XYZ file of C-alpha atoms in Angstrom:
474
model
C -51.866 -4.575 100.414
C -51.125 -4.250 96.618
C -50.762 -0.333 95.504
C -52.639 0.344 92.367
C -50.703 1.911 89.451
C -52.299 5.271 88.263
C -52.665 4.642 84.468
C -54.853 8.213 84.393
C -53.168 10.032 81.432
C -51.183 13.455 82.218
C -53.028 16.413 81.018
C -52.100 17.670 78.108
C -50.040 21.261 77.838
C -52.713 23.909 76.851
C -52.744 25.749 73.219
C -53.076 23.869 70.296
C -52.757 20.372 69.463
C -49.497 19.595 68.041
C -50.927 17.857 64.957
C -52.940 20.938 63.916
C -50.236 23.418 64.065
C -48.663 24.381 60.713
C -45.151 26.343 60.730
C -46.468 28.732 57.780
C -49.790 30.295 57.153
C -51.196 30.585 53.976
C -49.558 34.109 53.112
C -46.103 32.066 53.916
C -45.618 34.005 57.100
C -44.491 31.905 60.549
C -47.597 31.252 62.219
C -47.259 32.681 66.259
C -49.029 29.559 67.657
C -46.546 27.318 66.229
C -43.543 29.113 67.386
C -45.201 29.465 70.893
C -45.511 25.840 70.778
C -41.668 25.325 70.167
C -41.030 27.151 72.844
C -43.120 25.959 75.262
C -41.460 22.761 74.356
C -37.959 23.951 74.890
C -38.644 25.459 78.044
C -40.380 22.159 79.192
C -37.624 20.022 78.062
C -40.143 17.934 76.096
C -37.979 16.458 73.495
C -40.403 14.149 71.990
C -43.322 16.880 71.628
C -40.258 19.048 69.819
C -39.443 16.355 67.657
C -43.189 16.074 66.609
C -43.136 19.484 65.934
C -39.991 19.771 63.640
C -39.669 16.484 62.105
C -38.923 16.570 58.213
C -38.486 20.121 58.271
C -36.391 21.483 55.469
C -32.830 22.801 56.637
C -34.656 26.097 55.094
C -37.080 26.201 57.505
C -35.266 25.012 60.144
C -33.169 28.095 59.680
C -36.244 30.512 59.450
C -37.290 28.517 62.802
C -33.991 29.350 64.542
C -34.037 32.872 63.844
C -37.847 33.699 64.753
C -36.453 32.084 68.233
C -35.386 33.953 71.182
C -31.653 33.918 71.541
C -31.854 31.450 74.701
C -33.890 29.265 72.958
C -31.938 28.870 70.018
C -28.955 26.274 71.176
C -31.321 24.683 73.510
C -33.392 23.181 70.301
C -30.402 21.901 68.948
C -29.652 20.164 72.348
C -32.740 18.764 72.821
C -33.076 17.350 69.405
C -29.625 16.220 69.357
C -28.808 13.624 66.454
C -31.764 14.597 65.011
C -31.450 17.944 64.348
C -29.831 19.011 60.725
C -26.917 21.600 61.462
C -27.130 22.310 57.498
C -29.543 24.749 59.033
C -26.916 26.802 60.461
C -25.944 27.738 57.094
C -29.571 29.056 56.242
C -29.113 31.747 59.100
C -27.800 35.129 59.194
C -24.032 35.308 60.219
C -24.712 36.772 63.477
C -27.339 34.380 64.228
C -24.969 31.642 63.752
C -22.030 32.975 65.543
C -24.413 33.522 68.695
C -25.666 29.709 68.367
C -22.278 28.413 68.064
C -20.949 30.066 71.411
C -24.047 28.300 73.491
C -22.971 25.168 72.236
C -20.404 22.713 73.470
C -17.526 21.905 70.969
C -18.331 18.047 70.915
C -21.843 18.925 70.030
C -20.640 21.269 67.250
C -17.773 18.618 65.957
C -20.667 15.564 65.625
C -23.322 17.978 63.997
C -20.726 19.026 61.261
C -19.214 15.072 60.789
C -22.701 14.591 58.639
C -22.613 17.560 56.481
C -20.750 18.064 53.092
C -17.658 19.699 53.450
C -19.035 23.233 51.795
C -21.369 23.242 54.782
C -19.229 22.232 57.252
C -16.655 25.118 56.464
C -19.879 27.843 56.556
C -19.804 26.682 60.112
C -16.475 26.504 61.095
C -15.422 29.772 59.833
C -17.708 31.537 61.971
C -15.965 30.126 64.986
C -13.320 31.947 66.678
C -10.221 30.497 66.569
C -9.559 28.562 69.595
C -13.020 27.386 69.181
C -12.540 26.161 65.757
C -9.247 24.163 66.414
C -10.898 22.397 69.414
C -13.716 21.543 67.053
C -11.357 20.118 64.306
C -9.486 18.293 67.069
C -12.408 16.050 67.759
C -12.926 14.655 64.207
C -11.486 12.212 62.391
C -7.763 12.602 61.050
C -9.498 12.499 57.256
C -12.126 14.373 57.676
C -9.705 17.105 59.563
C -7.431 17.750 57.412
C -9.791 18.124 54.293
C -11.558 20.859 56.198
C -8.382 22.716 57.477
C -7.566 22.604 53.462
C -10.371 24.285 52.643
C -10.340 27.004 55.833
C -6.383 27.939 54.397
C -7.789 29.409 50.918
C -8.632 32.842 51.354
C -12.111 33.805 52.043
C -14.608 33.763 49.235
C -12.420 31.778 47.133
C -13.673 28.919 45.613
C -11.494 26.737 47.883
C -13.544 27.862 50.487
C -16.752 27.204 48.527
C -15.898 23.712 47.061
C -17.378 20.122 47.961
C -13.951 17.905 49.091
C -16.278 14.996 48.163
C -16.135 13.763 44.386
C -15.702 10.950 42.407
C -12.235 10.474 40.718
C -11.282 7.307 38.962
C -7.930 6.630 36.811
C -8.182 6.717 33.018
C -7.636 2.919 32.432
C -11.029 1.924 34.170
C -13.705 0.720 32.358
C -17.146 2.208 32.072
C -18.336 -1.276 33.593
C -15.645 -1.211 36.381
C -16.821 2.621 37.298
C -20.436 2.007 37.549
C -19.599 -1.128 39.731
C -17.386 1.032 42.034
C -20.204 3.623 42.771
C -22.672 0.754 43.187
C -20.608 -0.955 45.804
C -19.342 2.178 47.540
C -21.208 3.622 50.559
C -18.700 6.900 50.793
C -20.186 8.527 47.735
C -21.183 12.267 47.413
C -24.901 12.955 48.161
C -25.222 14.613 44.731
C -22.784 14.637 41.258
C -22.877 14.868 37.826
C -19.473 14.236 36.629
C -16.836 11.733 37.396
C -13.233 12.918 37.307
C -10.176 11.328 35.776
C -7.084 11.778 37.521
C -3.224 10.471 37.319
C -1.565 8.719 40.188
C -0.580 12.220 41.441
C -3.647 13.586 41.653
C -3.648 15.702 38.745
C -7.056 16.572 36.851
C -6.853 14.763 33.297
C -10.426 14.904 32.109
C -14.087 14.435 33.241
C -17.205 12.202 32.262
C -20.842 13.442 32.492
C -22.925 10.945 34.396
C -25.292 10.426 31.124
C -22.406 10.200 28.811
C -21.311 7.195 30.975
C -24.433 5.485 30.956
C -24.875 5.358 27.715
C -21.371 3.798 26.784
C -20.427 0.056 26.784
C -19.273 -1.534 29.614
C -15.908 -2.765 28.233
C -15.287 0.647 27.088
C -12.113 2.630 29.019
C -12.771 6.101 30.603
C -10.402 7.535 28.262
C -12.077 6.984 25.501
C -15.106 9.162 26.228
C -13.793 11.415 28.700
C -13.384 15.371 28.039
C -9.681 16.202 28.061
C -10.611 19.672 28.848
C -13.129 19.599 31.647
C -14.545 23.111 33.141
C -12.227 23.919 35.889
C -11.255 26.555 38.506
C -8.604 27.441 40.595
C -8.725 26.892 44.351
C -7.644 30.562 45.032
C -9.797 32.040 42.387
C -12.959 34.580 43.615
C -15.984 33.049 44.005
C -17.505 35.728 42.117
C -15.382 34.985 39.584
C -16.460 31.319 39.509
C -19.927 32.436 39.711
C -19.461 34.585 36.042
C -18.171 31.598 34.757
C -20.944 29.544 35.635
C -23.857 31.830 34.193
C -21.857 32.628 30.940
C -21.268 28.562 30.132
C -24.533 27.047 31.912
C -22.413 25.215 33.966
C -23.708 22.693 36.847
C -20.448 21.450 38.275
C -16.535 22.405 37.820
C -13.520 20.827 38.852
C -11.476 22.597 41.150
C -7.778 22.711 41.231
C -4.624 23.812 43.211
C -1.913 25.650 41.418
C -0.095 22.224 40.161
C -3.733 21.268 38.896
C -4.534 18.745 41.349
C -7.857 18.156 41.741
C -9.197 19.340 45.332
C -12.905 19.645 45.228
C -15.738 20.299 43.312
C -17.719 23.631 42.656
C -22.229 22.603 42.473
C -24.451 24.859 40.805
C -26.185 25.333 44.374
C -23.359 26.866 45.816
C -23.315 29.145 42.710
C -26.617 30.225 43.470
C -25.912 31.322 47.050
C -22.492 33.274 45.603
C -25.309 35.164 43.377
C -27.428 36.124 45.934
C -24.739 37.123 48.287
C -23.286 39.549 46.013
C -26.475 40.931 44.803
C -27.462 41.420 48.102
C -23.845 43.054 48.875
C -24.213 45.246 45.977
C -27.736 46.324 46.830
C -26.473 47.266 50.342
C -23.417 48.938 49.338
C -25.441 51.383 46.973
C -27.173 52.438 49.948
C -24.442 53.177 51.875
C -24.674 50.157 53.960
C -21.840 47.516 54.656
C -22.549 44.324 52.954
C -22.380 41.937 55.693
C -25.081 44.314 57.858
C -27.787 41.936 58.621
C -31.354 42.105 60.152
C -30.348 40.530 63.210
C -27.378 42.882 63.905
C -27.732 45.181 67.254
C -28.331 48.505 67.143
C -24.926 49.972 67.821
C -23.245 47.911 65.402
C -25.849 48.917 62.376
C -24.902 52.475 63.607
C -21.590 52.078 63.652
C -21.799 50.771 60.050
C -23.829 53.278 58.781
C -22.171 56.402 60.051
C -19.617 56.642 57.695
C -21.148 57.327 54.968
C -23.858 59.650 56.313
C -20.908 61.668 57.532
C -19.853 61.967 54.064
C -23.425 62.732 53.225
C -23.396 65.750 55.387
C -19.689 67.024 54.088
C -20.812 66.963 50.980
C -24.523 68.380 51.860
C -22.612 71.304 53.299
C -20.331 72.165 50.080
C -24.070 72.380 48.167
C -25.175 74.581 51.203
C -22.307 76.841 50.665
C -23.123 77.015 46.630
C -26.433 77.917 47.850
C -25.280 80.940 49.958
C -23.377 82.229 46.950
C -26.670 83.547 45.402
C -28.269 84.634 48.682
C -29.395 87.996 47.143
C -31.140 86.482 44.251
C -32.781 84.225 46.618
C -33.873 87.274 48.627
C -35.211 88.978 45.447
C -37.002 86.189 44.316
C -39.051 83.642 46.603
C -39.902 81.217 43.266
C -36.298 79.783 43.267
C -36.260 78.886 46.925
C -39.868 77.110 45.992
C -38.438 75.680 42.762
C -34.734 74.847 43.912
C -35.521 71.308 45.724
C -37.124 70.203 42.356
C -34.149 70.536 40.285
C -31.943 68.981 42.960
C -34.461 66.016 43.535
C -34.938 65.525 39.608
C -30.814 65.834 39.321
C -30.300 63.104 42.277
C -32.613 60.769 40.598
C -31.468 60.838 37.199
C -27.890 60.610 38.638
C -28.966 56.989 40.413
C -30.798 55.864 37.807
C -27.677 55.954 35.082
C -25.592 55.065 38.464
C -27.236 51.801 39.410
C -27.071 50.447 35.786
C -23.464 51.383 35.341
C -22.781 49.352 38.546
C -24.634 46.773 37.702
C -23.078 46.465 34.340
C -19.374 46.805 35.625
C -19.875 43.958 38.192
C -21.029 41.902 35.700
C -18.516 42.677 33.467
C -20.842 43.927 30.399
C -19.351 47.499 30.829
C -15.727 47.883 29.680
C -12.870 49.662 27.985
C -14.378 48.241 24.941
C -18.024 49.609 24.679
C -17.449 52.687 27.530
C -17.957 55.401 24.895
C -20.557 53.767 23.271
C -22.849 53.507 27.232
C -21.398 57.024 28.055
C -23.214 58.709 24.606
C -26.195 56.789 24.999
C -26.679 57.678 29.059
C -25.454 61.103 27.582
C -28.150 61.093 24.971
C -31.088 59.316 27.136
C -30.138 62.949 29.817
C -30.600 65.208 26.763
C -33.822 63.933 25.922
C -35.496 63.864 29.208
C -34.108 67.039 30.036
C -35.562 68.771 27.081
C -38.967 66.606 27.787
C -39.241 67.809 31.585
C -38.034 71.357 30.698
C -41.089 71.782 28.417
C -43.626 70.282 31.122
C -41.885 71.973 34.160
C -41.554 75.001 32.072
C -45.074 75.218 31.490
C -46.071 74.544 34.905
C -43.900 76.742 36.702
C -44.712 79.559 34.361
C -48.600 79.229 35.046
C -48.046 78.969 38.833
C -45.981 81.792 39.064
C -47.416 84.029 36.083
C -43.949 84.615 34.608
C -42.717 83.016 31.210
C -39.492 84.021 32.585
C -39.462 81.456 35.356
C -40.586 78.827 33.207
C -37.797 79.436 31.050
C -35.078 79.382 33.596
C -36.005 76.315 35.309
C -36.450 74.895 32.157
C -32.808 75.570 30.908
C -31.679 74.341 34.398
C -33.431 70.756 33.853
C -31.897 70.389 30.543
C -28.468 70.996 32.072
C -29.015 69.040 35.205
C -30.261 66.067 33.823
C -27.770 66.050 31.187
C -24.840 66.133 33.802
C -26.514 63.928 36.599
C -26.621 61.228 33.468
C -22.736 62.119 32.524
C -22.470 61.906 36.683
C -24.065 58.569 37.024
C -21.755 56.639 34.898
C -18.283 58.678 34.892
C -18.342 58.484 38.899
C -18.790 54.124 38.939
C -16.236 54.090 36.226
C -13.506 56.296 37.348
C -13.970 54.445 40.799
C -13.467 51.349 38.954
C -10.606 52.549 37.319
C -9.048 53.692 40.443
C -9.473 50.345 42.265
C -12.098 51.320 44.281
C -15.287 49.240 44.577
C -18.320 51.473 42.783
C -20.785 49.797 44.498
C -19.520 50.943 47.836
C -18.826 55.137 47.066
C -20.495 56.037 43.884
C -23.985 56.782 45.624
C -23.091 59.530 48.193
C -20.723 61.060 45.201
C -23.034 61.053 42.391
C -25.937 62.657 44.881
C -23.831 65.286 46.188
C -22.544 66.314 42.498
C -25.842 66.278 41.243
C -26.905 68.594 44.062
C -23.992 70.902 43.761
C -24.498 71.359 39.783
C -28.344 71.539 39.855
C -28.231 74.086 42.554
C -25.234 76.143 40.531
C -27.224 75.801 37.330
C -30.448 76.883 38.236
C -29.560 79.551 40.318
C -26.701 80.834 38.298
C -29.127 80.770 35.444
C -31.405 82.747 36.947
C -29.190 85.314 38.628
C -27.795 85.804 35.104
C -30.889 86.141 33.710
C -33.073 88.552 35.507
C -29.845 90.622 35.637
C -29.571 91.303 32.196
């Protein structure tokens, strides 16, 4: 008796159809139904359905998806997708998430993934691994790739050597334009993106560069040496990435050669890497201005975040105790006049905000090298003028309000004088503190905030209460 094969289609998983799901809604937020469908596919190990959901994803979107998934689902997603997973997505996630994912992957899986990446992206992933795991992954790579990546990893962190791509096109100066173009057409191992051809001698020293547009406009018999730029844009491999970013910003560069201490060509910096550097540096400055560590991420644990924020909160508490001690010096005046206690927070708040405004401008100008010895006094005079002018304006406004509020011209006069002094001093403190810290070799973005706020509070309380004490005891 023959058995008839049951060809009844299996029931589809419950929930929305894969084809009808979209990753982001109209406002650009992640779609909960899509995330739920991906999680279901991962738990059921449905590789085909998972591939259908994330096929043609840009690495940035894939990175957002990884961050949105539960921690246990992230490495599983990579394993199920196999060669279809673009490891570049790991460069788009928070460092804490990347480290967690890599811990859950086999060394062989990581090695296969980084082989298809540009060297700069591969370095970002490898430097997130512990030394033992890093060595194990490198051991599984071909010798040529291993040596190139290890050389980049040997450079200091946040240097051009860590950020550079080791894939570039270099030719001898005696080649013709025709030879160079034919070489690029016939060679499979070309960089994915490049904007110029580098010219080197037999020892690998950088001699010059030719932009692609100039190469394509030149006649085939012309030698490269005839059309090359003898002074190409170059940076030292050990140079800090922030300095390199400033160079790109100043001269509108799209790429630059990276050389070692002997002027040997070792890599190339691309504008897309510089965009990432600028974003990282701006992000770090903003966090540090708030007393937050530059490497803090939203994915960090509660205990790590608490430990990173504790030091500057402790400093704030200590300086607040000093401010409280200043207030205690005028205890008798406060007991005699309740109006002083009511108006005191206004003085402190105005001074703190004015100081923060000046400090923010100063720290940013120091970071971008717009503020230095040549123009420091001019900027100091400008900020002092702004503080004095604001002080006069708000002295009139607050003096009138306080006088009407407490039916006392004297109270209005006292707070007016205090605001002039506080806003002037806040402006000076907001620029002198960052300048002083910078001169001492301390990052002003890290330390300026707590000092400026505390100094303006202390001076504000002392000025207001001191003027009031003298005025009413006359």
